[in-house]
């Protein structure tokens, strides 16, 4: 996860409505974004493996902010059983959020929902943490999906290969 930085000083308030806070965060990071509606915002973030589309949806009636990260992975029907098995193994390791596969179009995604305080306000650091956590999880597990889809590995082998913990620095 990224460390808080000095760019946060540009924020006028410590808290704002979720979509407004995310717009300010994206702007501070120099990311292009679109306000898809009053309650939705999306951006694209360059990762080390791929570009991630990030969509945030604010449901005021439920006081819930949902973050969806799309790593641009499409899973063909013949690979879905192995991907579903990998998702089960991966999701049981996650504390927040989960990976999912949309059955109708084979799109892989990471999503997390946050129940907001009764005032519906999102803090700067909380906004950073939400977005960074989604990107970090996508970055961590992206190779697993590629090992299965392109490398033909089993879910267990793909996870073992992708999640090797390195020691020291190169």
Tab-separated table of N, CA and C in Angstrom:
chain	number	residue	atom	x	y	z
A	1	UNK	N	0.830	-1.174	0.000
A	1	UNK	CA	0.000	0.000	0.000
A	1	UNK	C	0.879	1.243	0.000
A	2	UNK	N	0.386	2.280	-0.593
A	2	UNK	CA	1.145	3.529	-0.670
A	2	UNK	C	1.096	4.259	0.670
A	3	UNK	N	2.120	5.030	0.901
A	3	UNK	CA	2.182	5.865	2.099
A	3	UNK	C	1.438	7.173	1.845
A	4	UNK	N	0.772	7.736	2.862
A	4	UNK	CA	0.168	9.065	2.682
A	4	UNK	C	1.250	10.047	2.246
A	5	UNK	N	0.870	11.017	1.420
A	5	UNK	CA	1.876	11.942	0.923
A	5	UNK	C	1.411	13.386	1.053
A	6	UNK	N	2.302	14.285	0.677
A	6	UNK	CA	2.030	15.711	0.836
A	6	UNK	C	0.927	16.227	-0.074
A	7	UNK	N	0.558	15.495	-1.121
A	7	UNK	CA	-0.488	15.986	-2.018
A	7	UNK	C	-1.825	16.106	-1.307
A	8	UNK	N	-1.954	15.485	-0.157
A	8	UNK	CA	-3.220	15.543	0.579
A	8	UNK	C	-3.492	16.936	1.118
A	9	UNK	N	-2.475	17.763	1.212
A	9	UNK	CA	-2.678	19.108	1.738
A	9	UNK	C	-3.551	19.959	0.830
A	10	UNK	N	-3.783	19.529	-0.419
A	10	UNK	CA	-4.625	20.310	-1.320
A	10	UNK	C	-6.104	20.150	-1.020
A	11	UNK	N	-6.456	19.164	-0.194
A	11	UNK	CA	-7.857	18.936	0.106
A	11	UNK	C	-8.368	20.014	1.054
A	12	UNK	N	-9.528	20.551	0.714
A	12	UNK	CA	-10.127	21.601	1.540
A	12	UNK	C	-10.686	21.046	2.842
A	13	UNK	N	-11.180	19.819	2.788
A	13	UNK	CA	-11.829	19.226	3.950
A	13	UNK	C	-11.248	17.854	4.206
A	14	UNK	N	-11.330	17.414	5.451
A	14	UNK	CA	-10.875	16.071	5.789
A	14	UNK	C	-11.850	15.016	5.299
A	15	UNK	N	-13.124	15.397	5.138
A	15	UNK	CA	-14.159	14.469	4.687
A	15	UNK	C	-15.042	15.154	3.653
A	16	UNK	N	-15.567	14.344	2.733
A	16	UNK	CA	-16.530	14.821	1.739
A	16	UNK	C	-17.428	13.658	1.372
A	17	UNK	N	-18.451	13.956	0.586
A	17	UNK	CA	-19.258	12.866	0.051
A	17	UNK	C	-18.339	11.954	-0.761
A	18	UNK	N	-18.581	10.645	-0.763
A	18	UNK	CA	-17.630	9.702	-1.348
A	18	UNK	C	-17.182	10.006	-2.780
A	19	UNK	N	-18.088	10.281	-3.675
A	19	UNK	CA	-17.700	10.522	-5.064
A	19	UNK	C	-16.887	11.807	-5.177
A	20	UNK	N	-17.231	12.820	-4.400
A	20	UNK	CA	-16.468	14.071	-4.402
A	20	UNK	C	-15.055	13.848	-3.860
A	21	UNK	N	-14.931	13.069	-2.803
A	21	UNK	CA	-13.620	12.792	-2.218
A	21	UNK	C	-12.762	12.001	-3.191
A	22	UNK	N	-13.353	11.010	-3.848
A	22	UNK	CA	-12.580	10.228	-4.810
A	22	UNK	C	-12.149	11.087	-5.993
A	23	UNK	N	-13.013	11.993	-6.437
A	23	UNK	CA	-12.637	12.902	-7.530
A	23	UNK	C	-11.436	13.752	-7.109
A	24	UNK	N	-11.441	14.249	-5.887
A	24	UNK	CA	-10.322	15.055	-5.389
A	24	UNK	C	-9.048	14.214	-5.284
A	25	UNK	N	-9.183	12.972	-4.833
A	25	UNK	CA	-8.029	12.082	-4.733
A	25	UNK	C	-7.447	11.795	-6.108
A	26	UNK	N	-8.308	11.466	-7.062
A	26	UNK	CA	-7.836	11.171	-8.419
A	26	UNK	C	-7.152	12.393	-9.024
A	27	UNK	N	-7.733	13.543	-8.797
A	27	UNK	CA	-7.143	14.771	-9.313
A	27	UNK	C	-5.768	15.014	-8.681
A	28	UNK	N	-5.661	14.789	-7.372
A	28	UNK	CA	-4.388	14.979	-6.674
A	28	UNK	C	-3.316	14.031	-7.195
A	29	UNK	N	-3.715	12.848	-7.599
A	29	UNK	CA	-2.766	11.866	-8.124
A	29	UNK	C	-2.506	12.042	-9.622
A	30	UNK	N	-3.225	12.973	-10.243
A	30	UNK	CA	-3.024	13.215	-11.667
A	30	UNK	C	-3.680	12.181	-12.559
A	31	UNK	N	-4.688	11.503	-12.050
A	31	UNK	CA	-5.398	10.480	-12.811
A	31	UNK	C	-6.594	11.111	-13.510
A	32	UNK	N	-6.776	10.795	-14.776
A	32	UNK	CA	-7.991	11.202	-15.475
A	32	UNK	C	-9.151	10.402	-14.899
A	33	UNK	N	-10.316	11.023	-14.814
A	33	UNK	CA	-11.477	10.315	-14.281
A	33	UNK	C	-12.730	10.857	-14.940
A	34	UNK	N	-13.790	10.078	-14.827
A	34	UNK	CA	-15.095	10.475	-15.349
A	34	UNK	C	-16.126	10.315	-14.255
A	35	UNK	N	-16.968	11.325	-14.134
A	35	UNK	CA	-18.125	11.218	-13.246
A	35	UNK	C	-19.235	10.622	-14.101
A	36	UNK	N	-19.440	9.329	-13.961
A	36	UNK	CA	-20.419	8.619	-14.777
A	36	UNK	C	-21.840	9.050	-14.448
A	37	UNK	N	-22.051	9.436	-13.215
A	37	UNK	CA	-23.321	9.985	-12.746
A	37	UNK	C	-23.016	10.687	-11.426
A	38	UNK	N	-24.034	11.183	-10.786
A	38	UNK	CA	-23.843	11.843	-9.489
A	38	UNK	C	-23.273	10.886	-8.447
A	39	UNK	N	-23.578	9.590	-8.612
A	39	UNK	CA	-23.191	8.589	-7.627
A	39	UNK	C	-22.122	7.625	-8.117
A	40	UNK	N	-21.516	7.881	-9.276
A	40	UNK	CA	-20.510	6.974	-9.828
A	40	UNK	C	-19.341	7.755	-10.398
A	41	UNK	N	-18.150	7.193	-10.201
A	41	UNK	CA	-16.938	7.786	-10.747
A	41	UNK	C	-16.028	6.645	-11.196
A	42	UNK	N	-15.301	6.865	-12.275
A	42	UNK	CA	-14.391	5.834	-12.753
A	42	UNK	C	-13.077	6.452	-13.199
A	43	UNK	N	-12.032	5.650	-13.112
A	43	UNK	CA	-10.699	6.059	-13.525
A	43	UNK	C	-9.952	4.829	-14.019
A	44	UNK	N	-8.804	5.062	-14.610
A	44	UNK	CA	-7.939	3.970	-15.028
A	44	UNK	C	-6.571	4.218	-14.408
A	45	UNK	N	-5.999	3.153	-13.854
A	45	UNK	CA	-4.734	3.247	-13.147
A	45	UNK	C	-3.740	2.282	-13.787
A	46	UNK	N	-2.538	2.781	-14.043
A	46	UNK	CA	-1.486	1.931	-14.597
A	46	UNK	C	-0.849	1.139	-13.468
A	47	UNK	N	-0.910	-0.168	-13.575
A	47	UNK	CA	-0.249	-1.043	-12.621
A	47	UNK	C	1.022	-1.604	-13.226
A	48	UNK	N	1.690	-2.483	-12.512
A	48	UNK	CA	2.902	-3.075	-13.059
A	48	UNK	C	2.594	-4.193	-14.047
A	49	UNK	N	1.398	-4.799	-13.969
A	49	UNK	CA	1.020	-5.876	-14.877
A	49	UNK	C	0.125	-5.400	-16.007
A	50	UNK	N	-0.775	-4.476	-15.691
A	50	UNK	CA	-1.779	-4.033	-16.656
A	50	UNK	C	-2.384	-2.719	-16.161
A	51	UNK	N	-3.288	-2.160	-16.937
A	51	UNK	CA	-4.065	-1.008	-16.484
A	51	UNK	C	-5.337	-1.523	-15.825
A	52	UNK	N	-5.695	-0.910	-14.715
A	52	UNK	CA	-6.884	-1.309	-13.974
A	52	UNK	C	-7.947	-0.226	-14.092
A	53	UNK	N	-9.145	-0.634	-14.485
A	53	UNK	CA	-10.280	0.282	-14.470
A	53	UNK	C	-10.883	0.212	-13.074
A	54	UNK	N	-11.030	1.373	-12.452
A	54	UNK	CA	-11.582	1.446	-11.098
A	54	UNK	C	-12.898	2.203	-11.172
A	55	UNK	N	-13.938	1.601	-10.639
A	55	UNK	CA	-15.254	2.237	-10.615
A	55	UNK	C	-15.722	2.268	-9.171
A	56	UNK	N	-16.227	3.416	-8.757
A	56	UNK	CA	-16.797	3.565	-7.417
A	56	UNK	C	-18.261	3.932	-7.567
A	57	UNK	N	-19.096	3.250	-6.810
A	57	UNK	CA	-20.542	3.473	-6.857
A	57	UNK	C	-21.022	3.753	-5.434
A	58	UNK	N	-21.643	4.908	-5.269
A	58	UNK	CA	-22.168	5.343	-3.970
A	58	UNK	C	-23.660	5.093	-3.941
A	59	UNK	N	-24.122	4.307	-2.976
A	59	UNK	CA	-25.553	4.044	-2.787
A	59	UNK	C	-25.984	4.728	-1.498
A	60	UNK	N	-26.446	5.962	-1.663
A	60	UNK	CA	-26.815	6.769	-0.502
A	60	UNK	C	-27.912	6.108	0.326
A	61	UNK	N	-28.869	5.466	-0.338
A	61	UNK	CA	-29.981	4.857	0.393
A	61	UNK	C	-29.524	3.736	1.328
A	62	UNK	N	-28.391	3.088	0.995
A	62	UNK	CA	-27.837	2.034	1.849
A	62	UNK	C	-26.618	2.494	2.631
A	63	UNK	N	-26.130	3.702	2.317
A	63	UNK	CA	-24.915	4.238	2.923
A	63	UNK	C	-23.705	3.340	2.650
A	64	UNK	N	-23.611	2.880	1.403
A	64	UNK	CA	-22.561	1.943	1.011
A	64	UNK	C	-21.802	2.489	-0.192
A	65	UNK	N	-20.489	2.392	-0.121
A	65	UNK	CA	-19.611	2.724	-1.240
A	65	UNK	C	-19.002	1.428	-1.737
A	66	UNK	N	-19.201	1.141	-3.012
A	66	UNK	CA	-18.631	-0.072	-3.598
A	66	UNK	C	-17.515	0.321	-4.553
A	67	UNK	N	-16.385	-0.350	-4.413
A	67	UNK	CA	-15.239	-0.161	-5.291
A	67	UNK	C	-15.103	-1.416	-6.141
A	68	UNK	N	-15.015	-1.237	-7.448
A	68	UNK	CA	-14.834	-2.351	-8.374
A	68	UNK	C	-13.568	-2.077	-9.174
A	69	UNK	N	-12.659	-3.043	-9.183
A	69	UNK	CA	-11.428	-2.943	-9.967
A	69	UNK	C	-11.454	-4.031	-11.035
A	70	UNK	N	-11.287	-3.602	-12.267
A	70	UNK	CA	-11.306	-4.514	-13.403
A	70	UNK	C	-9.900	-4.596	-14.002
A	71	UNK	N	-9.249	-5.752	-13.873
A	71	UNK	CA	-7.896	-5.876	-14.406
A	71	UNK	C	-7.842	-6.203	-15.895
A	72	UNK	N	-8.962	-6.176	-16.574
A	72	UNK	CA	-8.955	-6.443	-18.012
A	72	UNK	C	-8.746	-7.909	-18.357
A	73	UNK	N	-9.175	-8.804	-17.470
A	73	UNK	CA	-9.024	-10.236	-17.697
A	73	UNK	C	-10.370	-10.808	-18.114
A	74	UNK	N	-10.389	-11.440	-19.289
A	74	UNK	CA	-11.578	-12.149	-19.775
A	74	UNK	C	-11.269	-13.637	-19.714
A	75	UNK	N	-12.203	-14.398	-19.158
A	75	UNK	CA	-11.997	-15.833	-18.987
A	75	UNK	C	-12.932	-16.592	-19.925
A	76	UNK	N	-12.344	-17.348	-20.848
A	76	UNK	CA	-13.136	-18.179	-21.748
A	76	UNK	C	-13.786	-19.325	-20.972
A	77	UNK	N	-14.848	-19.874	-21.538
A	77	UNK	CA	-15.613	-20.930	-20.858
A	77	UNK	C	-14.745	-22.115	-20.456
A	78	UNK	N	-13.796	-22.496	-21.286
A	78	UNK	CA	-12.993	-23.685	-20.990
A	78	UNK	C	-12.020	-23.488	-19.829
A	79	UNK	N	-11.798	-22.259	-19.389
A	79	UNK	CA	-10.894	-21.980	-18.264
A	79	UNK	C	-11.638	-21.617	-16.980
A	80	UNK	N	-12.942	-21.492	-17.064
A	80	UNK	CA	-13.702	-20.976	-15.918
A	80	UNK	C	-13.680	-21.885	-14.700
A	81	UNK	N	-13.713	-23.193	-14.885
A	81	UNK	CA	-13.685	-24.082	-13.719
A	81	UNK	C	-12.414	-23.865	-12.904
A	82	UNK	N	-11.272	-23.763	-13.595
A	82	UNK	CA	-10.013	-23.531	-12.880
A	82	UNK	C	-9.965	-22.141	-12.261
A	83	UNK	N	-10.515	-21.155	-12.941
A	83	UNK	CA	-10.538	-19.800	-12.375
A	83	UNK	C	-11.443	-19.765	-11.139
A	84	UNK	N	-12.610	-20.418	-11.218
A	84	UNK	CA	-13.495	-20.459	-10.045
A	84	UNK	C	-12.795	-21.122	-8.851
A	85	UNK	N	-12.061	-22.183	-9.109
A	85	UNK	CA	-11.336	-22.846	-8.031
A	85	UNK	C	-10.269	-21.907	-7.457
A	86	UNK	N	-9.552	-21.212	-8.333
A	86	UNK	CA	-8.544	-20.251	-7.878
A	86	UNK	C	-9.198	-19.133	-7.064
A	87	UNK	N	-10.351	-18.654	-7.525
A	87	UNK	CA	-11.047	-17.595	-6.785
A	87	UNK	C	-11.390	-18.049	-5.371
A	88	UNK	N	-11.828	-19.274	-5.241
A	88	UNK	CA	-12.137	-19.808	-3.910
A	88	UNK	C	-10.901	-19.837	-3.020
A	89	UNK	N	-9.782	-20.286	-3.574
A	89	UNK	CA	-8.542	-20.353	-2.805
A	89	UNK	C	-8.020	-18.957	-2.458
A	90	UNK	N	-8.145	-18.029	-3.388
A	90	UNK	CA	-7.683	-16.659	-3.157
A	90	UNK	C	-8.586	-15.947	-2.151
A	91	UNK	N	-9.895	-16.034	-2.374
A	91	UNK	CA	-10.833	-15.288	-1.526
A	91	UNK	C	-10.781	-15.713	-0.063
A	92	UNK	N	-10.455	-16.971	0.196
A	92	UNK	CA	-10.380	-17.379	1.599
A	92	UNK	C	-9.164	-16.769	2.299
A	93	UNK	N	-8.227	-16.207	1.533
A	93	UNK	CA	-7.058	-15.544	2.112
A	93	UNK	C	-7.271	-14.041	2.324
A	94	UNK	N	-8.288	-13.472	1.682
A	94	UNK	CA	-8.503	-12.029	1.737
A	94	UNK	C	-9.313	-11.634	2.974
A	95	UNK	N	-8.916	-10.534	3.587
A	95	UNK	CA	-9.652	-10.011	4.730
A	95	UNK	C	-10.732	-9.045	4.299
A	96	UNK	N	-10.440	-8.273	3.270
A	96	UNK	CA	-11.441	-7.345	2.744
A	96	UNK	C	-11.562	-7.569	1.250
A	97	UNK	N	-12.749	-7.364	0.752
A	97	UNK	CA	-12.982	-7.509	-0.676
A	97	UNK	C	-12.906	-8.948	-1.130
A	98	UNK	N	-13.204	-9.147	-2.399
A	98	UNK	CA	-13.127	-10.471	-2.989
A	98	UNK	C	-13.037	-10.351	-4.503
A	99	UNK	N	-12.505	-11.396	-5.116
A	99	UNK	CA	-12.508	-11.499	-6.563
A	99	UNK	C	-13.761	-12.229	-6.989
A	100	UNK	N	-14.226	-11.898	-8.176
A	100	UNK	CA	-15.450	-12.485	-8.697
A	100	UNK	C	-15.297	-12.650	-10.200
A	101	UNK	N	-16.125	-13.474	-10.779
A	101	UNK	CA	-16.153	-13.668	-12.221
A	101	UNK	C	-17.598	-13.529	-12.662
A	102	UNK	N	-17.851	-12.547	-13.524
A	102	UNK	CA	-19.195	-12.374	-14.035
A	102	UNK	C	-19.464	-13.464	-15.051
A	103	UNK	N	-20.435	-14.301	-14.732
A	103	UNK	CA	-20.718	-15.485	-15.523
A	103	UNK	C	-21.170	-15.164	-16.940
A	104	UNK	N	-21.955	-14.101	-17.122
A	104	UNK	CA	-22.519	-13.841	-18.448
A	104	UNK	C	-21.477	-13.380	-19.471
A	105	UNK	N	-20.370	-12.732	-19.015
A	105	UNK	CA	-19.387	-12.259	-19.992
A	105	UNK	C	-17.949	-12.670	-19.670
A	106	UNK	N	-17.729	-13.401	-18.592
A	106	UNK	CA	-16.401	-13.907	-18.266
A	106	UNK	C	-15.413	-12.852	-17.808
A	107	UNK	N	-15.897	-11.718	-17.313
A	107	UNK	CA	-15.006	-10.655	-16.855
A	107	UNK	C	-14.665	-10.864	-15.383
A	108	UNK	N	-13.369	-10.826	-15.112
A	108	UNK	CA	-12.864	-10.974	-13.759
A	108	UNK	C	-12.783	-9.603	-13.100
A	109	UNK	N	-13.097	-9.535	-11.810
A	109	UNK	CA	-13.046	-8.268	-11.105
A	109	UNK	C	-12.762	-8.470	-9.625
A	110	UNK	N	-12.324	-7.389	-9.007
A	110	UNK	CA	-12.165	-7.335	-7.553
A	110	UNK	C	-13.156	-6.302	-7.058
A	111	UNK	N	-13.859	-6.608	-5.977
A	111	UNK	CA	-14.764	-5.601	-5.427
A	111	UNK	C	-14.780	-5.645	-3.915
A	112	UNK	N	-15.090	-4.476	-3.402
A	112	UNK	CA	-15.149	-4.283	-1.957
A	112	UNK	C	-16.225	-3.243	-1.680
A	113	UNK	N	-17.007	-3.466	-0.658
A	113	UNK	CA	-18.024	-2.498	-0.265
A	113	UNK	C	-17.721	-2.009	1.140
A	114	UNK	N	-17.946	-0.730	1.338
A	114	UNK	CA	-17.702	-0.114	2.630
A	114	UNK	C	-19.000	0.507	3.122
A	115	UNK	N	-19.438	0.090	4.301
A	115	UNK	CA	-20.591	0.724	4.922
A	115	UNK	C	-20.085	1.994	5.588
A	116	UNK	N	-20.649	3.109	5.174
A	116	UNK	CA	-20.184	4.409	5.635
A	116	UNK	C	-20.854	4.791	6.951
A	117	UNK	N	-20.254	5.762	7.632
A	117	UNK	CA	-20.859	6.318	8.837
A	117	UNK	C	-22.192	6.968	8.468
A	118	UNK	N	-23.005	7.237	9.440
A	118	UNK	CA	-24.351	7.762	9.173
A	118	UNK	C	-24.345	9.087	8.418
A	119	UNK	N	-23.247	9.855	8.520
A	119	UNK	CA	-23.191	11.121	7.781
A	119	UNK	C	-22.802	10.928	6.309
A	120	UNK	N	-22.403	9.716	5.932
A	120	UNK	CA	-22.072	9.416	4.545
A	120	UNK	C	-20.794	10.052	4.043
A	121	UNK	N	-19.944	10.504	4.942
A	121	UNK	CA	-18.725	11.200	4.541
A	121	UNK	C	-17.543	10.230	4.478
A	122	UNK	N	-16.674	10.480	3.495
A	122	UNK	CA	-15.479	9.663	3.291
A	122	UNK	C	-14.254	10.521	3.576
A	123	UNK	N	-13.345	9.999	4.387
A	123	UNK	CA	-12.120	10.715	4.715
A	123	UNK	C	-11.050	10.503	3.663
A	124	UNK	N	-10.075	11.400	3.637
A	124	UNK	CA	-8.983	11.347	2.669
A	124	UNK	C	-8.199	10.050	2.794
A	125	UNK	N	-7.755	9.749	3.999
A	125	UNK	CA	-6.951	8.543	4.184
A	125	UNK	C	-7.750	7.282	3.909
A	126	UNK	N	-9.025	7.303	4.256
A	126	UNK	CA	-9.885	6.155	3.991
A	126	UNK	C	-10.053	5.969	2.487
A	127	UNK	N	-10.218	7.047	1.749
A	127	UNK	CA	-10.339	6.977	0.293
A	127	UNK	C	-9.069	6.395	-0.314
A	128	UNK	N	-7.922	6.876	0.145
A	128	UNK	CA	-6.646	6.341	-0.341
A	128	UNK	C	-6.530	4.857	-0.075
A	129	UNK	N	-6.879	4.462	1.134
A	129	UNK	CA	-6.766	3.064	1.528
A	129	UNK	C	-7.658	2.172	0.680
A	130	UNK	N	-8.892	2.597	0.436
A	130	UNK	CA	-9.821	1.808	-0.382
A	130	UNK	C	-9.278	1.563	-1.785
A	131	UNK	N	-8.844	2.632	-2.428
A	131	UNK	CA	-8.357	2.521	-3.797
A	131	UNK	C	-7.055	1.740	-3.845
A	132	UNK	N	-6.134	2.052	-2.947
A	132	UNK	CA	-4.847	1.362	-2.943
A	132	UNK	C	-4.995	-0.128	-2.637
A	133	UNK	N	-5.909	-0.482	-1.738
A	133	UNK	CA	-6.131	-1.896	-1.416
A	133	UNK	C	-6.641	-2.653	-2.637
A	134	UNK	N	-7.561	-2.062	-3.382
A	134	UNK	CA	-8.090	-2.720	-4.588
A	134	UNK	C	-6.976	-2.923	-5.605
A	135	UNK	N	-6.164	-1.904	-5.830
A	135	UNK	CA	-5.060	-2.015	-6.793
A	135	UNK	C	-4.036	-3.041	-6.311
A	136	UNK	N	-3.694	-2.980	-5.041
A	136	UNK	CA	-2.701	-3.908	-4.492
A	136	UNK	C	-3.139	-5.365	-4.627
A	137	UNK	N	-4.404	-5.656	-4.344
A	137	UNK	CA	-4.889	-7.038	-4.479
A	137	UNK	C	-4.881	-7.483	-5.938
A	138	UNK	N	-5.278	-6.597	-6.839
A	138	UNK	CA	-5.226	-6.934	-8.267
A	138	UNK	C	-3.796	-7.211	-8.706
A	139	UNK	N	-2.862	-6.371	-8.276
A	139	UNK	CA	-1.453	-6.552	-8.633
A	139	UNK	C	-0.924	-7.880	-8.071
A	140	UNK	N	-1.316	-8.185	-6.854
A	140	UNK	CA	-0.822	-9.402	-6.199
A	140	UNK	C	-1.290	-10.664	-6.907
A	141	UNK	N	-2.550	-10.682	-7.339
A	141	UNK	CA	-3.119	-11.914	-7.882
A	141	UNK	C	-3.212	-11.965	-9.409
A	142	UNK	N	-2.929	-10.899	-10.082
A	142	UNK	CA	-2.990	-10.891	-11.549
A	142	UNK	C	-2.175	-12.041	-12.169
A	143	UNK	N	-0.947	-12.287	-11.695
A	143	UNK	CA	-0.184	-13.397	-12.288
A	143	UNK	C	-0.852	-14.763	-12.125
A	144	UNK	N	-1.579	-14.950	-11.034
A	144	UNK	CA	-2.275	-16.232	-10.832
A	144	UNK	C	-3.232	-16.493	-11.996
A	145	UNK	N	-4.018	-15.472	-12.331
A	145	UNK	CA	-4.999	-15.638	-13.397
A	145	UNK	C	-4.322	-15.872	-14.739
A	146	UNK	N	-3.206	-15.183	-14.982
A	146	UNK	CA	-2.487	-15.364	-16.240
A	146	UNK	C	-1.846	-16.746	-16.325
A	147	UNK	N	-1.320	-17.257	-15.213
A	147	UNK	CA	-0.745	-18.601	-15.210
A	147	UNK	C	-1.799	-19.652	-15.562
A	148	UNK	N	-3.024	-19.448	-15.126
A	148	UNK	CA	-4.103	-20.391	-15.436
A	148	UNK	C	-4.562	-20.216	-16.880
A	149	UNK	N	-4.836	-18.970	-17.272
A	149	UNK	CA	-5.403	-18.710	-18.599
A	149	UNK	C	-4.395	-18.963	-19.712
A	150	UNK	N	-3.204	-18.401	-19.575
A	150	UNK	CA	-2.207	-18.499	-20.646
A	150	UNK	C	-1.210	-19.626	-20.438
A	151	UNK	N	-0.935	-19.960	-19.186
A	151	UNK	CA	0.076	-20.974	-18.909
A	151	UNK	C	-0.469	-22.372	-18.714
A	152	UNK	N	-1.794	-22.502	-18.574
A	152	UNK	CA	-2.399	-23.819	-18.402
A	152	UNK	C	-2.098	-24.466	-17.059
A	153	UNK	N	-1.674	-23.680	-16.081
A	153	UNK	CA	-1.359	-24.247	-14.766
A	153	UNK	C	-2.644	-24.540	-13.992
A	154	UNK	N	-2.534	-25.442	-13.046
A	154	UNK	CA	-3.646	-25.700	-12.130
A	154	UNK	C	-3.758	-24.506	-11.188
A	155	UNK	N	-4.917	-24.313	-10.558
A	155	UNK	CA	-5.054	-23.205	-9.600
A	155	UNK	C	-4.011	-23.257	-8.485
A	156	UNK	N	-3.765	-24.445	-7.955
A	156	UNK	CA	-2.793	-24.579	-6.873
A	156	UNK	C	-1.381	-24.201	-7.336
A	157	UNK	N	-0.992	-24.696	-8.511
A	157	UNK	CA	0.344	-24.381	-9.037
A	157	UNK	C	0.464	-22.905	-9.395
A	158	UNK	N	-0.601	-22.331	-9.931
A	158	UNK	CA	-0.575	-20.912	-10.301
A	158	UNK	C	-0.393	-20.044	-9.062
A	159	UNK	N	-1.099	-20.376	-7.998
A	159	UNK	CA	-0.969	-19.604	-6.753
A	159	UNK	C	0.429	-19.774	-6.171
A	160	UNK	N	0.925	-21.006	-6.142
A	160	UNK	CA	2.268	-21.251	-5.602
A	160	UNK	C	3.321	-20.508	-6.416
A	161	UNK	N	3.184	-20.484	-7.721
A	161	UNK	CA	4.162	-19.810	-8.585
A	161	UNK	C	4.093	-18.295	-8.456
A	162	UNK	N	2.898	-17.765	-8.343
A	162	UNK	CA	2.710	-16.311	-8.348
A	162	UNK	C	3.004	-15.669	-7.005
A	163	UNK	N	2.829	-16.402	-5.933
A	163	UNK	CA	2.937	-15.790	-4.613
A	163	UNK	C	4.219	-16.162	-3.886
A	164	UNK	N	5.300	-16.255	-4.635
A	164	UNK	CA	6.594	-16.528	-4.029
A	164	UNK	C	7.041	-15.275	-3.294
A	165	UNK	N	7.347	-15.409	-2.031
A	165	UNK	CA	7.833	-14.276	-1.249
A	165	UNK	C	9.341	-14.166	-1.454
A	166	UNK	N	9.772	-13.005	-1.945
A	166	UNK	CA	11.197	-12.788	-2.167
A	166	UNK	C	11.841	-12.234	-0.911
A	167	UNK	N	13.094	-12.547	-0.727
A	167	UNK	CA	13.864	-12.080	0.420
A	167	UNK	C	14.907	-11.079	-0.075
A	168	UNK	N	15.059	-9.984	0.629
A	168	UNK	CA	16.081	-9.001	0.287
A	168	UNK	C	15.743	-8.188	-0.942
A	169	UNK	N	16.777	-7.531	-1.495
A	169	UNK	CA	16.609	-6.698	-2.683
A	169	UNK	C	17.569	-7.142	-3.756
A	170	UNK	N	17.166	-6.929	-4.992
A	170	UNK	CA	18.040	-7.293	-6.119
A	170	UNK	C	18.909	-6.122	-6.491
